[in-house]
Amino acid sequence: MTNLVWPAGLPQRPTVGGYQERFSETVLRTAMDAGAAKTRRRFTSAPRQFELTFRVTASQADLLQTFFETTTAGGSLPFTWVNPRDGSAGEFRFMEVPRVSAVTATMFSAAVKLEQLI
């Protein structure tokens, strides 16, 4: 299979305030009848979740739509991209359908939810 890559024609970094990362949840908690809950590690790694917002033009919104619908087969195929916080390359996948909303007559806000496969 061909290694897919986040398109160069799309913004490579989210807007200021348009970045949220959720670290991997790998702990299982079990409530006890009395006292503190018991915890144990379920696995050593899990996907990280990202909610990102990009400022895009109409043509970039079209590119995002094509990348999601065609290139990644509706978000089912992973792609290579750079983690915006630490700059490390990784494999990502869409968690939801991207959302595009108008900011001005010619600018749009594109919101995507991604998971980094670890």
Tab-separated table of N, CA and C in Angstrom:
chain	number	residue	atom	x	y	z
A	1	MET	N	0.840	-1.175	0.000
A	1	MET	CA	0.000	0.000	0.000
A	1	MET	C	0.891	1.246	0.000
A	2	THR	N	0.465	2.250	-0.703
A	2	THR	CA	1.190	3.509	-0.786
A	2	THR	C	1.086	4.269	0.521
A	3	ASN	N	2.174	4.908	0.927
A	3	ASN	CA	2.169	5.708	2.137
A	3	ASN	C	1.542	7.067	1.831
A	4	LEU	N	0.406	7.343	2.427
A	4	LEU	CA	-0.288	8.606	2.209
A	4	LEU	C	0.313	9.689	3.088
A	5	VAL	N	0.281	10.935	2.610
A	5	VAL	CA	0.871	12.058	3.333
A	5	VAL	C	-0.128	13.213	3.356
A	6	TRP	N	-0.204	13.911	4.504
A	6	TRP	CA	-1.042	15.114	4.623
A	6	TRP	C	-0.649	16.049	3.488
A	7	PRO	N	-1.607	16.569	2.713
A	7	PRO	CA	-1.278	17.378	1.530
A	7	PRO	C	-0.467	18.638	1.855
A	8	ALA	N	0.535	18.899	1.025
A	8	ALA	CA	1.355	20.102	1.189
A	8	ALA	C	0.530	21.362	0.950
A	9	GLY	N	-0.556	21.267	0.202
A	9	GLY	CA	-1.404	22.417	-0.085
A	9	GLY	C	-2.321	22.816	1.057
A	10	LEU	N	-2.355	22.012	2.120
A	10	LEU	CA	-3.141	22.348	3.309
A	10	LEU	C	-2.225	22.936	4.368
A	11	PRO	N	-2.766	23.746	5.282
A	11	PRO	CA	-1.925	24.266	6.368
A	11	PRO	C	-1.265	23.107	7.133
A	12	GLN	N	-0.040	23.323	7.538
A	12	GLN	CA	0.704	22.293	8.268
A	12	GLN	C	0.580	22.460	9.783
A	13	ARG	N	0.115	23.617	10.218
A	13	ARG	CA	-0.050	23.885	11.647
A	13	ARG	C	-1.438	24.464	11.876
A	14	PRO	N	-2.077	24.096	12.982
A	14	PRO	CA	-3.401	24.646	13.284
A	14	PRO	C	-3.324	26.114	13.683
A	15	THR	N	-4.477	26.763	13.704
A	15	THR	CA	-4.536	28.156	14.128
A	15	THR	C	-4.222	28.263	15.612
A	16	VAL	N	-3.844	29.453	16.051
A	16	VAL	CA	-3.629	29.692	17.474
A	16	VAL	C	-4.968	29.495	18.181
A	17	GLY	N	-4.980	28.714	19.193
A	17	GLY	CA	-6.219	28.392	19.893
A	17	GLY	C	-6.988	27.264	19.237
A	18	GLY	N	-6.479	26.736	18.120
A	18	GLY	CA	-7.149	25.666	17.411
A	18	GLY	C	-6.458	24.335	17.568
A	19	TYR	N	-5.869	24.123	18.726
A	19	TYR	CA	-5.115	22.890	18.978
A	19	TYR	C	-5.508	22.337	20.331
A	20	GLN	N	-5.910	21.080	20.339
A	20	GLN	CA	-6.185	20.402	21.602
A	20	GLN	C	-5.718	18.962	21.454
A	21	GLU	N	-4.945	18.500	22.423
A	21	GLU	CA	-4.402	17.147	22.392
A	21	GLU	C	-4.823	16.411	23.654
A	22	ARG	N	-5.211	15.181	23.472
A	22	ARG	CA	-5.566	14.330	24.610
A	22	ARG	C	-4.579	13.171	24.635
A	23	PHE	N	-3.842	13.063	25.746
A	23	PHE	CA	-2.839	12.010	25.857
A	23	PHE	C	-3.507	10.638	25.946
A	24	SER	N	-2.718	9.603	25.710
A	24	SER	CA	-3.221	8.235	25.712
A	24	SER	C	-3.721	7.817	27.086
A	25	GLU	N	-4.868	7.161	27.091
A	25	GLU	CA	-5.409	6.625	28.341
A	25	GLU	C	-5.106	5.133	28.374
A	26	THR	N	-4.222	4.728	29.283
A	26	THR	CA	-3.785	3.333	29.319
A	26	THR	C	-4.038	2.657	30.662
A	27	VAL	N	-4.731	3.334	31.578
A	27	VAL	CA	-4.940	2.792	32.926
A	27	VAL	C	-6.368	2.304	33.085
A	28	LEU	N	-6.519	1.161	33.729
A	28	LEU	CA	-7.831	0.608	34.061
A	28	LEU	C	-8.061	0.840	35.550
A	29	ARG	N	-9.195	1.445	35.911
A	29	ARG	CA	-9.534	1.709	37.304
A	29	ARG	C	-10.653	0.775	37.740
A	30	THR	N	-10.492	0.202	38.923
A	30	THR	CA	-11.515	-0.671	39.484
A	30	THR	C	-11.892	-0.137	40.855
A	31	ALA	N	-13.185	0.203	41.019
A	31	ALA	CA	-13.659	0.719	42.308
A	31	ALA	C	-13.675	-0.413	43.331
A	32	MET	N	-13.327	-0.089	44.547
A	32	MET	CA	-13.345	-1.040	45.653
A	32	MET	C	-14.537	-0.714	46.566
A	33	ASP	N	-14.991	-1.706	47.341
A	33	ASP	CA	-16.084	-1.463	48.287
A	33	ASP	C	-15.695	-0.404	49.312
A	34	ALA	N	-14.430	-0.404	49.692
A	34	ALA	CA	-13.927	0.583	50.647
A	34	ALA	C	-12.511	0.965	50.235
A	35	GLY	N	-12.171	2.212	50.442
A	35	GLY	CA	-10.823	2.674	50.148
A	35	GLY	C	-10.657	3.138	48.715
A	36	ALA	N	-9.417	3.392	48.386
A	36	ALA	CA	-9.082	3.923	47.060
A	36	ALA	C	-9.280	2.870	45.973
A	37	ALA	N	-9.549	3.345	44.777
A	37	ALA	CA	-9.701	2.444	43.637
A	37	ALA	C	-8.356	1.810	43.307
A	38	LYS	N	-8.411	0.606	42.772
A	38	LYS	CA	-7.193	-0.060	42.312
A	38	LYS	C	-6.981	0.338	40.857
A	39	THR	N	-5.730	0.511	40.484
A	39	THR	CA	-5.402	0.848	39.105
A	39	THR	C	-4.324	-0.085	38.592
A	40	ARG	N	-4.378	-0.321	37.296
A	40	ARG	CA	-3.320	-1.092	36.639
A	40	ARG	C	-3.245	-0.649	35.189
A	41	ARG	N	-2.107	-0.830	34.628
A	41	ARG	CA	-1.904	-0.463	33.233
A	41	ARG	C	-2.505	-1.542	32.332
A	42	ARG	N	-3.367	-1.147	31.398
A	42	ARG	CA	-3.995	-2.093	30.467
A	42	ARG	C	-3.062	-2.426	29.320
A	43	PHE	N	-2.367	-1.414	28.815
A	43	PHE	CA	-1.436	-1.595	27.712
A	43	PHE	C	-0.418	-0.473	27.768
A	44	THR	N	0.663	-0.618	27.024
A	44	THR	CA	1.763	0.346	27.125
A	44	THR	C	1.597	1.563	26.237
A	45	SER	N	0.775	1.472	25.205
A	45	SER	CA	0.552	2.645	24.367
A	45	SER	C	-0.853	2.599	23.769
A	46	ALA	N	-1.353	3.778	23.462
A	46	ALA	CA	-2.674	3.917	22.860
A	46	ALA	C	-2.658	5.166	21.989
A	47	PRO	N	-3.598	5.286	21.051
A	47	PRO	CA	-3.615	6.476	20.196
A	47	PRO	C	-3.825	7.758	20.985
A	48	ARG	N	-3.152	8.832	20.551
A	48	ARG	CA	-3.404	10.169	21.094
A	48	ARG	C	-4.470	10.815	20.222
A	49	GLN	N	-5.297	11.641	20.822
A	49	GLN	CA	-6.373	12.291	20.083
A	49	GLN	C	-6.088	13.782	19.946
A	50	PHE	N	-6.404	14.320	18.769
A	50	PHE	CA	-6.178	15.731	18.468
A	50	PHE	C	-7.454	16.342	17.899
A	51	GLU	N	-7.771	17.541	18.356
A	51	GLU	CA	-8.821	18.356	17.747
A	51	GLU	C	-8.128	19.604	17.234
A	52	LEU	N	-8.185	19.807	15.913
A	52	LEU	CA	-7.427	20.864	15.268
A	52	LEU	C	-8.335	21.741	14.416
A	53	THR	N	-8.023	23.026	14.377
A	53	THR	CA	-8.745	23.962	13.528
A	53	THR	C	-7.741	24.672	12.632
A	54	PHE	N	-8.068	24.743	11.350
A	54	PHE	CA	-7.212	25.392	10.363
A	54	PHE	C	-8.002	26.497	9.670
A	55	ARG	N	-7.338	27.585	9.311
A	55	ARG	CA	-7.925	28.629	8.484
A	55	ARG	C	-7.592	28.258	7.049
A	56	VAL	N	-8.609	28.100	6.181
A	56	VAL	CA	-8.389	27.651	4.812
A	56	VAL	C	-9.169	28.503	3.817
A	57	THR	N	-8.695	28.493	2.586
A	57	THR	CA	-9.417	29.118	1.484
A	57	THR	C	-10.429	28.106	0.936
A	58	ALA	N	-11.252	28.551	-0.002
A	58	ALA	CA	-12.231	27.642	-0.613
A	58	ALA	C	-11.531	26.492	-1.338
A	59	SER	N	-10.443	26.785	-2.040
A	59	SER	CA	-9.733	25.713	-2.748
A	59	SER	C	-9.063	24.739	-1.772
A	60	GLN	N	-8.574	25.240	-0.627
A	60	GLN	CA	-8.000	24.349	0.383
A	60	GLN	C	-9.092	23.492	1.029
A	61	ALA	N	-10.285	24.047	1.198
A	61	ALA	CA	-11.408	23.256	1.729
A	61	ALA	C	-11.755	22.131	0.752
A	62	ASP	N	-11.698	22.428	-0.546
A	62	ASP	CA	-11.928	21.397	-1.561
A	62	ASP	C	-10.845	20.322	-1.483
A	63	LEU	N	-9.598	20.741	-1.294
A	63	LEU	CA	-8.485	19.796	-1.172
A	63	LEU	C	-8.668	18.899	0.054
A	64	LEU	N	-9.094	19.487	1.177
A	64	LEU	CA	-9.351	18.697	2.381
A	64	LEU	C	-10.456	17.679	2.129
A	65	GLN	N	-11.499	18.091	1.446
A	65	GLN	CA	-12.609	17.189	1.132
A	65	GLN	C	-12.122	16.015	0.271
A	66	THR	N	-11.344	16.315	-0.760
A	66	THR	CA	-10.805	15.262	-1.627
A	66	THR	C	-9.868	14.339	-0.858
A	67	PHE	N	-9.005	14.920	-0.015
A	67	PHE	CA	-8.079	14.113	0.781
A	67	PHE	C	-8.852	13.167	1.701
A	68	PHE	N	-9.889	13.678	2.367
A	68	PHE	CA	-10.678	12.852	3.266
A	68	PHE	C	-11.484	11.796	2.514
A	69	GLU	N	-12.274	12.242	1.536
A	69	GLU	CA	-13.207	11.334	0.867
A	69	GLU	C	-12.531	10.335	-0.067
A	70	THR	N	-11.549	10.797	-0.823
A	70	THR	CA	-10.941	9.938	-1.847
A	70	THR	C	-9.626	9.319	-1.397
A	71	THR	N	-8.673	10.182	-1.036
A	71	THR	CA	-7.325	9.697	-0.717
A	71	THR	C	-7.324	8.757	0.477
A	72	THR	N	-8.003	9.142	1.559
A	72	THR	CA	-8.012	8.286	2.764
A	72	THR	C	-9.252	7.399	2.831
A	73	ALA	N	-9.986	7.317	1.730
A	73	ALA	CA	-11.171	6.451	1.643
A	73	ALA	C	-12.155	6.732	2.777
A	74	GLY	N	-12.555	8.000	2.864
A	74	GLY	CA	-13.525	8.386	3.891
A	74	GLY	C	-12.952	8.376	5.290
A	75	GLY	N	-11.639	8.523	5.387
A	75	GLY	CA	-10.988	8.565	6.698
A	75	GLY	C	-10.542	7.214	7.214
A	76	SER	N	-10.685	6.166	6.419
A	76	SER	CA	-10.342	4.824	6.899
A	76	SER	C	-8.856	4.494	6.768
A	77	LEU	N	-8.126	5.216	5.928
A	77	LEU	CA	-6.704	4.930	5.727
A	77	LEU	C	-5.832	5.924	6.491
A	78	PRO	N	-4.758	5.440	7.116
A	78	PRO	CA	-3.851	6.343	7.847
A	78	PRO	C	-2.964	7.128	6.880
A	79	PHE	N	-2.415	8.220	7.391
A	79	PHE	CA	-1.516	9.059	6.607
A	79	PHE	C	-0.416	9.587	7.505
A	80	THR	N	0.688	9.996	6.896
A	80	THR	CA	1.827	10.539	7.621
A	80	THR	C	1.657	12.048	7.745
A	81	TRP	N	1.962	12.559	8.922
A	81	TRP	CA	1.899	13.993	9.177
A	81	TRP	C	2.833	14.295	10.334
A	82	VAL	N	3.081	15.561	10.605
A	82	VAL	CA	3.955	15.968	11.702
A	82	VAL	C	3.104	16.451	12.870
A	83	ASN	N	3.375	15.915	14.048
A	83	ASN	CA	2.686	16.350	15.263
A	83	ASN	C	2.978	17.836	15.466
A	84	PRO	N	1.928	18.681	15.513
A	84	PRO	CA	2.171	20.126	15.590
A	84	PRO	C	2.820	20.586	16.895
A	85	ARG	N	2.721	19.808	17.953
A	85	ARG	CA	3.298	20.219	19.233
A	85	ARG	C	4.773	19.897	19.327
A	86	ASP	N	5.149	18.658	18.972
A	86	ASP	CA	6.549	18.280	19.185
A	86	ASP	C	7.353	18.111	17.892
A	87	GLY	N	6.702	18.247	16.734
A	87	GLY	CA	7.422	18.181	15.466
A	87	GLY	C	7.810	16.796	15.006
A	88	SER	N	7.367	15.755	15.699
A	88	SER	CA	7.720	14.396	15.300
A	88	SER	C	6.757	13.876	14.230
A	89	ALA	N	7.313	13.176	13.253
A	89	ALA	CA	6.486	12.573	12.212
A	89	ALA	C	5.763	11.370	12.797
A	90	GLY	N	4.538	11.172	12.369
A	90	GLY	CA	3.773	10.041	12.870
A	90	GLY	C	2.684	9.647	11.908
A	91	GLU	N	2.006	8.573	12.258
A	91	GLU	CA	0.906	8.078	11.454
A	91	GLU	C	-0.399	8.513	12.108
A	92	PHE	N	-1.254	9.160	11.343
A	92	PHE	CA	-2.511	9.713	11.840
A	92	PHE	C	-3.676	9.124	11.059
A	93	ARG	N	-4.863	9.238	11.666
A	93	ARG	CA	-6.086	8.799	11.013
A	93	ARG	C	-7.222	9.706	11.465
A	94	PHE	N	-8.176	9.973	10.567
A	94	PHE	CA	-9.337	10.769	10.923
A	94	PHE	C	-10.212	9.998	11.903
A	95	MET	N	-10.730	10.698	12.905
A	95	MET	CA	-11.668	10.105	13.857
A	95	MET	C	-13.108	10.448	13.496
A	96	GLU	N	-13.281	11.566	12.818
A	96	GLU	CA	-14.596	12.051	12.414
A	96	GLU	C	-14.487	12.723	11.055
A	97	VAL	N	-15.635	12.963	10.469
A	97	VAL	CA	-15.703	13.712	9.224
A	97	VAL	C	-15.297	15.158	9.516
A	98	PRO	N	-14.389	15.754	8.727
A	98	PRO	CA	-14.018	17.159	8.944
A	98	PRO	C	-15.228	18.085	8.780
A	99	ARG	N	-15.190	19.206	9.498
A	99	ARG	CA	-16.255	20.214	9.419
A	99	ARG	C	-15.645	21.510	8.903
A	100	VAL	N	-16.343	22.131	7.958
A	100	VAL	CA	-15.887	23.398	7.388
A	100	VAL	C	-16.988	24.423	7.597
A	101	SER	N	-16.616	25.589	8.126
A	101	SER	CA	-17.587	26.669	8.323
A	101	SER	C	-16.995	27.976	7.824
A	102	ALA	N	-17.880	28.877	7.394
A	102	ALA	CA	-17.447	30.154	6.832
A	102	ALA	C	-16.989	31.106	7.935
A	103	VAL	N	-15.880	31.790	7.687
A	103	VAL	CA	-15.380	32.835	8.576
A	103	VAL	C	-15.654	34.190	7.929
A	104	THR	N	-15.320	34.292	6.659
A	104	THR	CA	-15.653	35.456	5.836
A	104	THR	C	-16.162	34.907	4.510
A	105	ALA	N	-16.387	35.782	3.551
A	105	ALA	CA	-16.871	35.333	2.242
A	105	ALA	C	-15.846	34.468	1.512
A	106	THR	N	-14.554	34.636	1.841
A	106	THR	CA	-13.509	33.897	1.132
A	106	THR	C	-12.634	33.017	2.030
A	107	MET	N	-12.846	33.065	3.328
A	107	MET	CA	-12.049	32.260	4.261
A	107	MET	C	-12.961	31.331	5.059
A	108	PHE	N	-12.420	30.163	5.378
A	108	PHE	CA	-13.187	29.151	6.074
A	108	PHE	C	-12.371	28.592	7.239
A	109	SER	N	-13.085	28.013	8.186
A	109	SER	CA	-12.460	27.327	9.310
A	109	SER	C	-12.736	25.831	9.128
A	110	ALA	N	-11.670	25.043	9.103
A	110	ALA	CA	-11.796	23.596	8.956
A	110	ALA	C	-11.409	22.943	10.283
A	111	ALA	N	-12.325	22.163	10.850
A	111	ALA	CA	-12.088	21.471	12.109
A	111	ALA	C	-11.962	19.977	11.842
A	112	VAL	N	-10.875	19.386	12.326
A	112	VAL	CA	-10.657	17.948	12.149
A	112	VAL	C	-10.331	17.306	13.488
A	113	LYS	N	-10.760	16.065	13.637
A	113	LYS	CA	-10.380	15.250	14.785
A	113	LYS	C	-9.543	14.105	14.259
A	114	LEU	N	-8.334	14.010	14.798
A	114	LEU	CA	-7.389	12.983	14.358
A	114	LEU	C	-6.928	12.154	15.540
A	115	GLU	N	-6.457	10.954	15.253
A	115	GLU	CA	-5.758	10.176	16.267
A	115	GLU	C	-4.390	9.816	15.718
A	116	GLN	N	-3.397	9.906	16.591
A	116	GLN	CA	-2.037	9.530	16.203
A	116	GLN	C	-1.852	8.087	16.620
A	117	LEU	N	-1.592	7.234	15.655
A	117	LEU	CA	-1.428	5.807	15.910
A	117	LEU	C	-0.033	5.558	16.461
A	118	ILE	N	0.018	4.949	17.607
A	118	ILE	CA	1.321	4.721	18.271
A	118	ILE	C	1.576	3.244	18.396
